[in-house]
Amino acid sequence: MKKLTFLLLITGLFVLPGCKDYVDEYVTYTVNEPVFMSASEFRSAVDMEGPKPIEKQGKIVFYDEYLYISQPEKGIHIIDNRNPSDPRNIAFIELLGNADMHVRDNMLYADSYVDLVWFDINDPAKPVLKGRKEEVFPEALPLTENGFGIDYDKFADRGNKVVVGWKTVEKKELVRNYKPRWWSWGGVTEDLVYNDAASYSGGGVGVVGSMSRFAIYQDNLYTVMNNMLGIFDLSGETPVKTGEDIYVGFSVETIFSYKNCMFMGTPTGMIIYSLEDPLKPERQSMITHVFGCDPVVVENDIAYVTVRSGTFCGQDANELIVVDVSDVKKPQHIVTYNMKNPKGLGIDNGTLFVCDDGLRVFNAENPSAIMYKDNILAHFKDIDGFDVIPFNNVLMMIAEDGIYQYDYTDVKSIRRLSRLPIGK
């Protein structure tokens, strides 16, 4: 009788009303929700306008004495640069979602979030929209301006819409946490989450490339976005996508064309692809470095790579890395120089320009001796330089507060020619 009473008491523990082996609680977190625009409205929002003030620095392209300046996600400014001492802002192309561009045979090719758009610029003051290829960059997204994560559930649901921005939303989710079960002998805890808040709790990552994600080789436009390399045949009147995108990985940020190769900058190293068959790029090698933002330029079989620390780039390394790429299958590290916070760079006939603590200019004829006193040609401080294009003894540099131009005909006496303001 005593044993029966004990068993009934134990059984009662499992059937008493109100006894639960879990706790429900609400978790609050912040997330970026996509702002959508209908595809028709998005694709009709292209306009050719008169000059507008340049509000923010972006990518730059120089072609036939004109500068093309991307204002991120807004459009393209066109600058008459026939007189670098007096550049004139002459036109603006309103183009939502623009970041990168390139020019070939008086045709300007530009991204517009998920689309590729092209313009006739025979008269740069009056560009003419010629066409659009839709959904060739299907995973292109606007940059987020905070560290919050993205609500990918809503993004994946976009249907026939385009993501054109973000709104910060505070969310509240019910989470069920199970208590340890004393009778399971191991104290095992199991969690059941109605909606996984952890995936939205932050960690959104953005990368900045100081050079273009567009490159042209022969009759083809090459684009790198979201780990994928796309190829467009430009030989006809309309760009033709050639096959499927090629997975290159490593979060490629920049691409630079040299001889019959493409040099790709990534947060962890430089990748080299051969274009012996332009439609079937073949990976040759990769040289790695510490995690950091990474553009690359090449001249005379020497590659110059900058690595910098920053909000989205990772660690604290700030370096200029010099690599011998005469054998693209076996690139050889030459030397690494410490820098302050290098961004864009360019090289012309042995003169190296680096956006670092302003603008630094070096004689790079001997890559192993760039930092020798006699090879430091100039240092222009108090400028937050972003990217440069050296061409025909004129350096064009885009910085946070303006487009600066310098005459380097005499590299021992480099002089500033002009500044076209950016921002207020």
GROMACS .gro file of C-alpha atoms in nm:
model
  424
    1MET     CA    1   0.000   0.000   0.000
    2LYS     CA    2   0.286   0.242   0.082
    3LYS     CA    3   0.455   0.166  -0.253
    4LEU     CA    4   0.131   0.235  -0.443
    5THR     CA    5   0.082   0.571  -0.265
    6PHE     CA    6   0.441   0.676  -0.350
    7LEU     CA    7   0.392   0.593  -0.720
    8LEU     CA    8   0.070   0.792  -0.733
    9LEU     CA    9   0.244   1.094  -0.579
   10ILE     CA   10   0.529   1.077  -0.834
   11THR     CA   11   0.285   1.043  -1.124
   12GLY     CA   12   0.099   1.347  -0.998
   13LEU     CA   13   0.407   1.561  -1.051
   14PHE     CA   14   0.362   1.524  -1.428
   15VAL     CA   15  -0.006   1.604  -1.447
   16LEU     CA   16  -0.047   1.894  -1.209
   17PRO     CA   17  -0.195   2.190  -1.402
   18GLY     CA   18   0.032   2.494  -1.439
   19CYS     CA   19   0.359   2.300  -1.409
   20LYS     CA   20   0.569   2.373  -1.723
   21ASP     CA   21   0.922   2.267  -1.809
   22TYR     CA   22   0.987   2.581  -2.019
   23VAL     CA   23   0.982   2.959  -1.994
   24ASP     CA   24   0.849   3.189  -2.268
   25GLU     CA   25   1.010   3.531  -2.293
   26TYR     CA   26   1.026   3.812  -2.546
   27VAL     CA   27   1.360   3.916  -2.700
   28THR     CA   28   1.393   4.265  -2.851
   29TYR     CA   29   1.649   4.338  -3.126
   30THR     CA   30   1.711   4.583  -3.413
   31VAL     CA   31   1.726   4.489  -3.781
   32ASN     CA   32   1.743   4.652  -4.127
   33GLU     CA   33   1.427   4.587  -4.324
   34PRO     CA   34   1.440   4.642  -4.701
   35VAL     CA   35   1.266   4.937  -4.862
   36PHE     CA   36   1.113   4.822  -5.191
   37MET     CA   37   1.032   5.003  -5.513
   38SER     CA   38   0.833   4.853  -5.795
   39ALA     CA   39   1.052   4.737  -6.082
   40SER     CA   40   0.870   4.962  -6.330
   41GLU     CA   41   0.915   5.273  -6.115
   42PHE     CA   42   1.279   5.187  -6.048
   43ARG     CA   43   1.363   5.139  -6.415
   44SER     CA   44   1.188   5.456  -6.521
   45ALA     CA   45   1.384   5.666  -6.270
   46VAL     CA   46   1.668   5.750  -6.510
   47ASP     CA   47   1.711   6.113  -6.604
   48MET     CA   48   1.970   6.332  -6.777
   49GLU     CA   49   2.007   6.658  -6.592
   50GLY     CA   50   2.219   6.967  -6.576
   51PRO     CA   51   2.513   6.983  -6.335
   52LYS     CA   52   2.442   6.914  -5.969
   53PRO     CA   53   2.670   6.960  -5.668
   54ILE     CA   54   2.871   6.648  -5.588
   55GLU     CA   55   2.752   6.545  -5.243
   56LYS     CA   56   2.957   6.233  -5.174
   57GLN     CA   57   3.275   6.071  -5.304
   58GLY     CA   58   3.253   5.754  -5.513
   59LYS     CA   59   3.427   5.567  -5.795
   60ILE     CA   60   3.597   5.759  -6.074
   61VAL     CA   61   3.658   5.694  -6.443
   62PHE     CA   62   3.858   5.913  -6.680
   63TYR     CA   63   3.788   5.898  -7.057
   64ASP     CA   64   3.874   6.128  -7.343
   65GLU     CA   65   3.940   6.435  -7.123
   66TYR     CA   66   3.626   6.387  -6.912
   67LEU     CA   67   3.585   6.258  -6.558
   68TYR     CA   68   3.288   6.046  -6.453
   69ILE     CA   69   3.219   6.049  -6.079
   70SER     CA   70   2.976   5.807  -5.916
   71GLN     CA   71   2.771   5.951  -5.634
   72PRO     CA   72   2.694   5.623  -5.455
   73GLU     CA   73   2.342   5.493  -5.523
   74LYS     CA   74   2.233   5.828  -5.676
   75GLY     CA   75   2.395   5.871  -6.016
   76ILE     CA   76   2.696   5.989  -6.216
   77HIS     CA   77   2.847   6.338  -6.238
   78ILE     CA   78   3.022   6.433  -6.561
   79ILE     CA   79   3.319   6.669  -6.538
   80ASP     CA   80   3.477   6.848  -6.835
   81ASN     CA   81   3.845   6.806  -6.754
   82ARG     CA   82   4.001   6.941  -7.072
   83ASN     CA   83   4.161   7.204  -6.852
   84PRO     CA   84   4.263   7.029  -6.528
   85SER     CA   85   4.331   7.368  -6.371
   86ASP     CA   86   3.965   7.459  -6.420
   87PRO     CA   87   3.743   7.146  -6.426
   88ARG     CA   88   3.376   7.212  -6.498
   89ASN     CA   89   3.078   7.014  -6.371
   90ILE     CA   90   2.858   6.987  -6.682
   91ALA     CA   91   2.595   6.714  -6.636
   92PHE     CA   92   2.441   6.457  -6.405
   93ILE     CA   93   2.288   6.118  -6.483
   94GLU     CA   94   2.028   6.024  -6.224
   95LEU     CA   95   2.075   5.649  -6.184
   96LEU     CA   96   1.947   5.476  -5.872
   97GLY     CA   97   2.181   5.221  -5.722
   98ASN     CA   98   2.492   5.318  -5.915
   99ALA     CA   99   2.833   5.230  -5.772
  100ASP     CA  100   3.060   5.123  -6.060
  101MET     CA  101   3.110   5.210  -6.424
  102HIS     CA  102   3.346   5.183  -6.719
  103VAL     CA  103   3.377   5.338  -7.063
  104ARG     CA  104   3.452   5.187  -7.403
  105ASP     CA  105   3.414   5.341  -7.744
  106ASN     CA  106   3.207   5.636  -7.621
  107MET     CA  107   2.972   5.405  -7.434
  108LEU     CA  108   2.937   5.433  -7.057
  109TYR     CA  109   2.842   5.111  -6.877
  110ALA     CA  110   2.712   5.137  -6.522
  111ASP     CA  111   2.541   4.925  -6.260
  112SER     CA  112   2.202   5.020  -6.122
  113TYR     CA  113   2.151   4.782  -5.830
  114VAL     CA  114   2.038   4.462  -6.006
  115ASP     CA  115   2.068   4.595  -6.363
  116LEU     CA  116   2.338   4.693  -6.612
  117VAL     CA  117   2.265   5.021  -6.794
  118TRP     CA  118   2.456   5.188  -7.076
  119PHE     CA  119   2.471   5.538  -7.225
  120ASP     CA  120   2.602   5.698  -7.542
  121ILE     CA  121   2.848   5.972  -7.437
  122ASN     CA  122   2.962   6.100  -7.776
  123ASP     CA  123   2.848   6.433  -7.637
  124PRO     CA  124   2.935   6.402  -7.267
  125ALA     CA  125   2.720   6.703  -7.180
  126LYS     CA  126   2.418   6.522  -7.327
  127PRO     CA  127   2.440   6.148  -7.248
  128VAL     CA  128   2.177   5.929  -7.410
  129LEU     CA  129   2.031   5.618  -7.246
  130LYS     CA  130   2.077   5.328  -7.488
  131GLY     CA  131   1.965   5.021  -7.299
  132ARG     CA  132   1.933   4.812  -6.986
  133LYS     CA  133   1.990   4.448  -6.897
  134GLU     CA  134   1.768   4.345  -6.610
  135GLU     CA  135   1.853   4.127  -6.309
  136VAL     CA  136   2.215   4.059  -6.409
  137PHE     CA  137   2.328   4.142  -6.053
  138PRO     CA  138   2.036   3.976  -5.867
  139GLU     CA  139   2.194   3.990  -5.522
  140ALA     CA  140   2.306   4.355  -5.536
  141LEU     CA  141   2.197   4.542  -5.224
  142PRO     CA  142   2.217   4.900  -5.100
  143LEU     CA  143   2.484   4.957  -4.838
  144THR     CA  144   2.371   4.968  -4.478
  145GLU     CA  145   2.488   5.264  -4.274
  146ASN     CA  146   2.483   5.090  -3.936
  147GLY     CA  147   2.600   4.765  -3.791
  148PHE     CA  148   2.260   4.598  -3.776
  149GLY     CA  149   2.179   4.278  -3.958
  150ILE     CA  150   1.947   4.239  -4.254
  151ASP     CA  151   1.603   4.083  -4.249
  152TYR     CA  152   1.673   3.829  -4.522
  153ASP     CA  153   1.325   3.680  -4.498
  154LYS     CA  154   1.175   4.004  -4.625
  155PHE     CA  155   1.454   4.047  -4.884
  156ALA     CA  156   1.394   3.700  -5.025
  157ASP     CA  157   1.028   3.792  -5.065
  158ARG     CA  158   1.094   4.083  -5.300
  159GLY     CA  159   0.917   3.934  -5.602
  160ASN     CA  160   0.896   4.186  -5.886
  161LYS     CA  161   1.044   4.463  -5.674
  162VAL     CA  162   1.388   4.614  -5.617
  163VAL     CA  163   1.548   4.688  -5.280
  164VAL     CA  164   1.644   5.058  -5.287
  165GLY     CA  165   1.721   5.123  -4.921
  166TRP     CA  166   1.680   5.016  -4.560
  167LYS     CA  167   1.473   5.115  -4.263
  168THR     CA  168   1.578   5.037  -3.908
  169VAL     CA  169   1.311   4.841  -3.725
  170GLU     CA  170   1.295   4.718  -3.366
  171LYS     CA  171   1.152   4.367  -3.345
  172LYS     CA  172   1.015   4.159  -3.063
  173GLU     CA  173   1.012   3.780  -3.085
  174LEU     CA  174   0.877   3.517  -2.850
  175VAL     CA  175   1.147   3.269  -2.750
  176ARG     CA  176   1.080   2.946  -2.557
  177ASN     CA  177   1.361   2.821  -2.333
  178TYR     CA  178   1.324   2.474  -2.185
  179LYS     CA  179   1.430   2.417  -1.827
  180PRO     CA  180   1.673   2.136  -1.740
  181ARG     CA  181   1.483   1.812  -1.676
  182TRP     CA  182   1.588   1.669  -1.342
  183TRP     CA  183   1.472   1.322  -1.440
  184SER     CA  184   1.693   1.304  -1.753
  185TRP     CA  185   2.004   1.230  -1.544
  186GLY     CA  186   2.214   1.468  -1.756
  187GLY     CA  187   2.054   1.806  -1.701
  188VAL     CA  188   2.014   1.847  -2.080
  189THR     CA  189   1.874   2.181  -2.201
  190GLU     CA  190   1.680   2.207  -2.528
  191ASP     CA  191   1.577   2.537  -2.689
  192LEU     CA  192   1.288   2.593  -2.922
  193VAL     CA  193   1.288   2.936  -3.086
  194TYR     CA  194   0.973   3.042  -3.266
  195ASN     CA  195   1.172   3.286  -3.483
  196ASP     CA  196   1.552   3.293  -3.479
  197ALA     CA  197   1.640   3.638  -3.351
  198ALA     CA  198   2.010   3.556  -3.345
  199SER     CA  199   2.035   3.577  -3.723
  200TYR     CA  200   1.923   3.940  -3.707
  201SER     CA  201   2.124   4.056  -3.409
  202GLY     CA  202   2.398   4.232  -3.604
  203GLY     CA  203   2.716   4.145  -3.784
  204GLY     CA  204   2.610   4.294  -4.114
  205VAL     CA  205   2.932   4.338  -4.307
  206GLY     CA  206   3.013   4.598  -4.573
  207VAL     CA  207   3.332   4.628  -4.776
  208VAL     CA  208   3.476   4.932  -4.955
  209GLY     CA  209   3.686   4.896  -5.267
  210SER     CA  210   3.903   5.187  -5.363
  211MET     CA  211   3.907   5.072  -5.724
  212SER     CA  212   3.641   4.963  -5.969
  213ARG     CA  213   3.461   4.633  -5.970
  214PHE     CA  214   3.437   4.675  -6.348
  215ALA     CA  215   3.722   4.600  -6.591
  216ILE     CA  216   3.744   4.578  -6.969
  217TYR     CA  217   3.967   4.342  -7.166
  218GLN     CA  218   3.938   4.318  -7.541
  219ASP     CA  219   3.566   4.309  -7.626
  220ASN     CA  220   3.448   4.208  -7.281
  221LEU     CA  221   3.330   4.380  -6.965
  222TYR     CA  222   3.416   4.193  -6.646
  223THR     CA  223   3.227   4.259  -6.324
  224VAL     CA  224   3.287   4.125  -5.974
  225MET     CA  225   3.002   4.131  -5.723
  226ASN     CA  226   2.917   3.910  -5.430
  227ASN     CA  227   3.189   3.653  -5.503
  228MET     CA  228   3.079   3.618  -5.865
  229LEU     CA  229   3.257   3.718  -6.186
  230GLY     CA  230   3.028   3.818  -6.471
  231ILE     CA  231   3.131   3.863  -6.834
  232PHE     CA  232   2.954   4.076  -7.096
  233ASP     CA  233   3.043   4.074  -7.466
  234LEU     CA  234   3.056   4.438  -7.587
  235SER     CA  235   3.134   4.369  -7.951
  236GLY     CA  236   2.777   4.437  -8.069
  237GLU     CA  237   2.537   4.723  -8.016
  238THR     CA  238   2.396   4.555  -7.705
  239PRO     CA  239   2.601   4.391  -7.427
  240VAL     CA  240   2.550   4.014  -7.423
  241LYS     CA  241   2.590   3.812  -7.104
  242THR     CA  242   2.826   3.524  -7.182
  243GLY     CA  243   2.726   3.215  -6.989
  244GLU     CA  244   2.675   3.179  -6.618
  245ASP     CA  245   2.858   3.385  -6.357
  246ILE     CA  246   3.184   3.231  -6.235
  247TYR     CA  247   3.231   3.178  -5.862
  248VAL     CA  248   3.559   3.339  -5.753
  249GLY     CA  249   3.488   3.363  -5.380
  250PHE     CA  250   3.684   3.549  -5.115
  251SER     CA  251   3.452   3.855  -5.124
  252VAL     CA  252   3.631   4.018  -5.418
  253GLU     CA  253   3.626   4.397  -5.383
  254THR     CA  254   3.827   4.525  -5.680
  255ILE     CA  255   3.944   4.412  -6.022
  256PHE     CA  256   4.239   4.541  -6.226
  257SER     CA  257   4.322   4.449  -6.585
  258TYR     CA  258   4.690   4.403  -6.678
  259LYS     CA  259   4.817   4.232  -6.993
  260ASN     CA  260   4.603   3.919  -7.033
  261CYS     CA  261   4.524   3.882  -6.663
  262MET     CA  262   4.280   4.009  -6.407
  263PHE     CA  263   4.410   4.096  -6.061
  264MET     CA  264   4.139   4.082  -5.797
  265GLY     CA  265   4.166   4.240  -5.454
  266THR     CA  266   3.997   4.061  -5.166
  267PRO     CA  267   3.994   4.112  -4.787
  268THR     CA  268   4.244   3.827  -4.749
  269GLY     CA  269   4.466   3.849  -5.055
  270MET     CA  270   4.519   3.908  -5.426
  271ILE     CA  271   4.385   3.655  -5.679
  272ILE     CA  272   4.518   3.633  -6.035
  273TYR     CA  273   4.309   3.502  -6.325
  274SER     CA  274   4.438   3.440  -6.677
  275LEU     CA  275   4.230   3.563  -6.972
  276GLU     CA  276   4.407   3.362  -7.242
  277ASP     CA  277   4.056   3.249  -7.320
  278PRO     CA  278   3.865   3.572  -7.243
  279LEU     CA  279   3.538   3.384  -7.194
  280LYS     CA  280   3.686   3.120  -6.966
  281PRO     CA  281   3.901   3.293  -6.704
  282GLU     CA  282   4.135   3.051  -6.532
  283ARG     CA  283   4.264   3.101  -6.183
  284GLN     CA  284   4.644   3.111  -6.164
  285SER     CA  285   4.731   3.184  -5.803
  286MET     CA  286   4.655   3.373  -5.485
  287ILE     CA  287   4.886   3.556  -5.248
  288THR     CA  288   4.741   3.606  -4.901
  289HIS     CA  289   4.778   3.880  -4.643
  290VAL     CA  290   4.617   3.978  -4.316
  291PHE     CA  291   4.248   4.061  -4.321
  292GLY     CA  292   4.187   4.414  -4.452
  293CYS     CA  293   4.049   4.623  -4.738
  294ASP     CA  294   4.257   4.563  -5.048
  295PRO     CA  295   4.292   4.739  -5.387
  296VAL     CA  296   4.570   4.646  -5.633
  297VAL     CA  297   4.745   4.803  -5.935
  298VAL     CA  298   5.016   4.656  -6.159
  299GLU     CA  299   5.296   4.796  -6.375
  300ASN     CA  300   5.602   4.629  -6.529
  301ASP     CA  301   5.507   4.294  -6.372
  302ILE     CA  302   5.507   4.444  -6.023
  303ALA     CA  303   5.182   4.450  -5.826
  304TYR     CA  304   5.120   4.706  -5.552
  305VAL     CA  305   4.859   4.616  -5.293
  306THR     CA  306   4.737   4.830  -5.005
  307VAL     CA  307   4.583   4.680  -4.693
  308ARG     CA  308   4.409   4.899  -4.442
  309SER     CA  309   4.219   4.864  -4.122
  310GLY     CA  310   3.873   5.014  -4.092
  311THR     CA  311   3.516   4.974  -3.976
  312PHE     CA  312   3.432   4.699  -4.223
  313CYS     CA  313   3.777   4.564  -4.299
  314GLY     CA  314   3.886   4.389  -3.987
  315GLN     CA  315   4.225   4.403  -3.823
  316ASP     CA  316   4.477   4.679  -3.753
  317ALA     CA  317   4.724   4.618  -4.037
  318ASN     CA  318   4.800   4.917  -4.262
  319GLU     CA  319   5.047   4.819  -4.530
  320LEU     CA  320   5.173   4.858  -4.883
  321ILE     CA  321   5.265   4.515  -5.020
  322VAL     CA  322   5.484   4.480  -5.330
  323VAL     CA  323   5.471   4.156  -5.531
  324ASP     CA  324   5.659   4.028  -5.836
  325VAL     CA  325   5.394   3.886  -6.074
  326SER     CA  326   5.617   3.813  -6.373
  327ASP     CA  327   5.515   3.449  -6.321
  328VAL     CA  328   5.144   3.472  -6.247
  329LYS     CA  329   5.136   3.112  -6.131
  330LYS     CA  330   5.400   3.184  -5.867
  331PRO     CA  331   5.385   3.546  -5.749
  332GLN     CA  332   5.674   3.638  -5.522
  333HIS     CA  333   5.648   3.876  -5.229
  334ILE     CA  334   5.916   4.147  -5.249
  335VAL     CA  335   5.860   4.375  -4.953
  336THR     CA  336   5.592   4.509  -4.718
  337TYR     CA  337   5.590   4.870  -4.597
  338ASN     CA  338   5.401   5.002  -4.297
  339MET     CA  339   5.154   5.279  -4.373
  340LYS     CA  340   4.906   5.487  -4.174
  341ASN     CA  341   4.571   5.400  -4.340
  342PRO     CA  342   4.617   5.351  -4.716
  343LYS     CA  343   4.323   5.349  -4.955
  344GLY     CA  344   4.337   5.392  -5.332
  345LEU     CA  345   4.660   5.389  -5.529
  346GLY     CA  346   4.788   5.431  -5.883
  347ILE     CA  347   5.114   5.404  -6.074
  348ASP     CA  348   5.241   5.570  -6.390
  349ASN     CA  349   5.584   5.513  -6.541
  350GLY     CA  350   5.746   5.428  -6.209
  351THR     CA  351   5.575   5.697  -6.002
  352LEU     CA  352   5.351   5.553  -5.732
  353PHE     CA  353   5.064   5.749  -5.576
  354VAL     CA  354   4.902   5.625  -5.254
  355CYS     CA  355   4.607   5.778  -5.068
  356ASP     CA  356   4.758   5.754  -4.719
  357ASP     CA  357   4.757   6.027  -4.456
  358GLY     CA  358   4.667   6.256  -4.745
  359LEU     CA  359   4.851   6.179  -5.067
  360ARG     CA  360   5.197   6.021  -5.077
  361VAL     CA  361   5.409   6.006  -5.393
  362PHE     CA  362   5.703   5.768  -5.438
  363ASN     CA  363   5.966   5.682  -5.694
  364ALA     CA  364   5.895   5.309  -5.741
  365GLU     CA  365   6.158   5.230  -6.002
  366ASN     CA  366   6.325   5.014  -5.738
  367PRO     CA  367   6.032   4.852  -5.554
  368SER     CA  368   6.261   4.735  -5.275
  369ALA     CA  369   6.361   5.091  -5.193
  370ILE     CA  370   6.036   5.286  -5.215
  371MET     CA  371   6.066   5.416  -4.859
  372TYR     CA  372   6.423   5.538  -4.895
  373LYS     CA  373   6.441   5.910  -4.830
  374ASP     CA  374   6.542   5.998  -5.186
  375ASN     CA  375   6.242   5.805  -5.325
  376ILE     CA  376   5.980   5.990  -5.120
  377LEU     CA  377   5.881   6.254  -5.374
  378ALA     CA  378   5.594   6.435  -5.202
  379HIS     CA  379   5.343   6.420  -4.918
  380PHE     CA  380   5.027   6.631  -4.927
  381LYS     CA  381   4.862   6.619  -4.586
  382ASP     CA  382   4.523   6.723  -4.447
  383ILE     CA  383   4.334   6.547  -4.728
  384ASP     CA  384   4.124   6.233  -4.687
  385GLY     CA  385   4.210   6.082  -5.026
  386PHE     CA  386   4.000   5.791  -5.152
  387ASP     CA  387   4.115   5.695  -5.501
  388VAL     CA  388   4.345   5.821  -5.776
  389ILE     CA  389   4.395   5.811  -6.152
  390PRO     CA  390   4.737   5.917  -6.284
  391PHE     CA  391   4.727   5.996  -6.657
  392ASN     CA  392   4.945   6.201  -6.890
  393ASN     CA  393   5.128   6.378  -6.603
  394VAL     CA  394   4.804   6.477  -6.430
  395LEU     CA  395   4.694   6.303  -6.111
  396MET     CA  396   4.320   6.306  -6.045
  397MET     CA  397   4.234   6.224  -5.685
  398ILE     CA  398   3.889   6.198  -5.534
  399ALA     CA  399   3.879   6.279  -5.163
  400GLU     CA  400   3.611   6.330  -4.902
  401ASP     CA  401   3.595   6.704  -4.965
  402GLY     CA  402   3.681   6.737  -5.331
  403ILE     CA  403   3.842   6.626  -5.654
  404TYR     CA  404   4.208   6.730  -5.641
  405GLN     CA  405   4.436   6.748  -5.943
  406TYR     CA  406   4.815   6.768  -5.954
  407ASP     CA  407   5.072   6.823  -6.226
  408TYR     CA  408   5.355   6.571  -6.188
  409THR     CA  409   5.544   6.655  -6.508
  410ASP     CA  410   5.835   6.724  -6.275
  411VAL     CA  411   5.804   6.463  -6.000
  412LYS     CA  412   6.044   6.663  -5.783
  413SER     CA  413   5.817   6.962  -5.798
  414ILE     CA  414   5.459   6.835  -5.800
  415ARG     CA  415   5.205   7.116  -5.787
  416ARG     CA  416   4.833   7.132  -5.725
  417LEU     CA  417   4.624   7.247  -6.019
  418SER     CA  418   4.271   7.260  -5.881
  419ARG     CA  419   4.010   7.140  -5.637
  420LEU     CA  420   3.646   7.077  -5.727
  421PRO     CA  421   3.445   7.070  -5.403
  422ILE     CA  422   3.248   6.769  -5.277
  423GLY     CA  423   2.986   6.806  -5.007
  424LYS     CA  424   2.911   7.125  -4.821
   0.00000   0.00000   0.00000
